[in-house]
Short mmCIF file of C-alpha atoms in Angstrom, two decimals:
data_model
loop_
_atom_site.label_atom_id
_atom_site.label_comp_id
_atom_site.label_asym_id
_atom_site.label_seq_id
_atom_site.Cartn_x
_atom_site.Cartn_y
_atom_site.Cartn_z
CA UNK D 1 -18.65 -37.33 -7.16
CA UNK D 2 -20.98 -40.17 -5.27
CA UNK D 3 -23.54 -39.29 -3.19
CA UNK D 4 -25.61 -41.36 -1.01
CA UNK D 5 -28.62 -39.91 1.12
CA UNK D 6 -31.21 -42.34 3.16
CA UNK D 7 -34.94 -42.41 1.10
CA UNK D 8 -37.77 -42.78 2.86
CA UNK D 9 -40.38 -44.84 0.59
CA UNK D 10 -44.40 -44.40 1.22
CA UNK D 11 -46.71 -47.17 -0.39
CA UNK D 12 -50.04 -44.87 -0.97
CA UNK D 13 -52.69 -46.05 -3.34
CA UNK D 14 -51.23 -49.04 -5.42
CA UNK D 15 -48.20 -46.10 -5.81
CA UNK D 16 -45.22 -44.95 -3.94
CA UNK D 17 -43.80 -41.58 -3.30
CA UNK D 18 -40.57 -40.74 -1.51
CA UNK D 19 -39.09 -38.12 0.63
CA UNK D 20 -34.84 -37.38 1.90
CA UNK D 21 -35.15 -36.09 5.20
CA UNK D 22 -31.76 -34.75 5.13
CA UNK D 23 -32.81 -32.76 2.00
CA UNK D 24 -36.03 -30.84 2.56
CA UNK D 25 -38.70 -30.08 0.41
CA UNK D 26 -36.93 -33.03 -1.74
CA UNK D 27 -39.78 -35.37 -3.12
CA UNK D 28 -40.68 -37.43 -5.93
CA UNK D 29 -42.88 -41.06 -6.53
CA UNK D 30 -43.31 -44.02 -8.63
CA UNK D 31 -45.88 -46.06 -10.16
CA UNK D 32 -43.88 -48.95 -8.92
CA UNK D 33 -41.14 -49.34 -6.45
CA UNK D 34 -38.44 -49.70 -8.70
CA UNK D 35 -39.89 -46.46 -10.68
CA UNK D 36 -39.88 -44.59 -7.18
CA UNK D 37 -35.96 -45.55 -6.73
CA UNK D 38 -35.30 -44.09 -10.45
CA UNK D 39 -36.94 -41.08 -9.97
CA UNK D 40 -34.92 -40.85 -6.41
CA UNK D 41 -31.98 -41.12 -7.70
CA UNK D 42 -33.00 -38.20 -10.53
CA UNK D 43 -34.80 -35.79 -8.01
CA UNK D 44 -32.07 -36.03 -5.22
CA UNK D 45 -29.28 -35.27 -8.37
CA UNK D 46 -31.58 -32.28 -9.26
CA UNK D 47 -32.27 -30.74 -6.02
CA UNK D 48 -28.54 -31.19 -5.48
CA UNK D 49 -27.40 -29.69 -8.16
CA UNK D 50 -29.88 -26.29 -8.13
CA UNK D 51 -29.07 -25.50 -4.15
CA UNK D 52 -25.63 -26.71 -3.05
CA UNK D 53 -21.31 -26.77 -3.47
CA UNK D 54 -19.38 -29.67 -2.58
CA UNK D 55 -18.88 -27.72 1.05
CA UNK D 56 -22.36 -27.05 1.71
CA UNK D 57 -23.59 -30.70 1.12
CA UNK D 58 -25.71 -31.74 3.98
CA UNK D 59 -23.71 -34.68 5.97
CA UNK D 60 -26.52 -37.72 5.18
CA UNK D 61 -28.24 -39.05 8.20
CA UNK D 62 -27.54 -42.88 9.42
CA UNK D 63 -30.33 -44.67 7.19
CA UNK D 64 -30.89 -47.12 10.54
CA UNK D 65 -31.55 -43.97 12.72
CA UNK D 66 -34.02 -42.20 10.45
CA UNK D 67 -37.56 -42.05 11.37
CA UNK D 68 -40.81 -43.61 9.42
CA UNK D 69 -43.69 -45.08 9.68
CA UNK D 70 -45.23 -48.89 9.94
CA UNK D 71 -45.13 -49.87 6.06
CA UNK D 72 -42.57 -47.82 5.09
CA UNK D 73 -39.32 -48.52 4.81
CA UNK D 74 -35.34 -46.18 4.49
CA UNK D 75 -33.65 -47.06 1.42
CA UNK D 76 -29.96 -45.41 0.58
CA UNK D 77 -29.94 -43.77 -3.15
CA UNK D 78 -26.73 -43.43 -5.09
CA UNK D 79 -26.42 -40.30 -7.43
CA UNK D 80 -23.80 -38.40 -8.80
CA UNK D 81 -23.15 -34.84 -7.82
CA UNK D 82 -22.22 -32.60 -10.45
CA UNK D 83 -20.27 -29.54 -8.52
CA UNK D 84 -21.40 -26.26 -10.44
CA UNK D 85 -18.81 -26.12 -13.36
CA UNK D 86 -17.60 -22.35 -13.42
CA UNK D 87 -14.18 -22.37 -14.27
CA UNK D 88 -11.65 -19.84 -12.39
CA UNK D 89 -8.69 -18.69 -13.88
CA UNK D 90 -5.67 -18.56 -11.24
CA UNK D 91 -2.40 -17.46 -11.61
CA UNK D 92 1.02 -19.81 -10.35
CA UNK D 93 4.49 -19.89 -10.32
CA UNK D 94 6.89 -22.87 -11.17
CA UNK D 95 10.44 -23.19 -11.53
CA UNK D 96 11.46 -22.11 -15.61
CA UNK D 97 13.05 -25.59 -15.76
CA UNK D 98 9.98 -27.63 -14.45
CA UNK D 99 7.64 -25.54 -17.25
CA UNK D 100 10.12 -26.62 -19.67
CA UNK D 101 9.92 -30.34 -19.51
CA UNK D 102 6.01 -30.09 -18.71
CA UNK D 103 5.45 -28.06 -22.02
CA UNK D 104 7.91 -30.94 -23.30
CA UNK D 105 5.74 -33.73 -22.35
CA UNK D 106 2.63 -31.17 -23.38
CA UNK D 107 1.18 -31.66 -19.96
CA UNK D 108 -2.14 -29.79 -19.58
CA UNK D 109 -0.96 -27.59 -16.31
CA UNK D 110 -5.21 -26.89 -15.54
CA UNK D 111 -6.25 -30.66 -15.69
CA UNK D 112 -3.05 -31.68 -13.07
CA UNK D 113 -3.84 -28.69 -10.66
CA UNK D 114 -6.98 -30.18 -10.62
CA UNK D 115 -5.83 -33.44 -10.12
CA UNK D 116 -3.82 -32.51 -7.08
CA UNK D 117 -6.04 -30.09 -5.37
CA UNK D 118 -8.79 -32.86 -5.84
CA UNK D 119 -6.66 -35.29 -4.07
CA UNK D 120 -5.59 -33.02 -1.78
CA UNK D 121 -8.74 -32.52 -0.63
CA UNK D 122 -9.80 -36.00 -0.89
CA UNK D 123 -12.91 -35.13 -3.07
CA UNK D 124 -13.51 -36.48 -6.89
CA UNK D 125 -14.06 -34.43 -9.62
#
């Protein structure tokens, strides 16, 4: 799923680093601008990734109401957030008729629980 978190980016020394204040201790930098946004985008998908579910993502701050300094400026990064993949096994119930033509069309019964309970939710897989 997307993810989108406001960047604040620090010129320092011909260089620039950056910091998420919504996700502390969250840092990376760049030779160049455009090398600082790259290495955003990684960092914030890796810090992510270690430390958090889909439910316990920080809700991302308003990038026009975060706080810098004179020189620096609040950039949104994009990344993707790949929910820890540890697969459950549940148990359900359908009617014997409604397995029969699923089996029929050789539905895969995980992949459109999924489906549903994603869109249920509202969330992408």
């Amino acid at each position: 799923m997307k993810v989108v978190y406001p960047a604040v980016f620090h010129e320092e020394d011909g260089g620039w680093w950056v910091e998420f204040p919504d996700l502390p201790g969250c840092s990376t930098q760049g030779g160049t601008e455009s090398e600082a946004y790259c290495n955003a985008v990684e960092a914030m998908e890796l810090f992510l990734q270690d430390d958090y579910e889909v439910r316990t993502l920080p809700a991302p701050s308003a990038a026009e109401k975060v706080a810098h300094d004179e020189g620096d400026f609040v950039s949104l990064v994009c990344g993707n957030f790949a929910a820890p993949q540890k697969a459950v096994k549940k148990t359900l119930t359908i009617p014997a008729w409604l397995n029969t033509e699923a089996e029929r069309a050789k539905i895969n019964f995980s992949q459109v629980l999924q489906e549903a309970i994603c869109k249920k939710l509202g969330v992408q897989a």
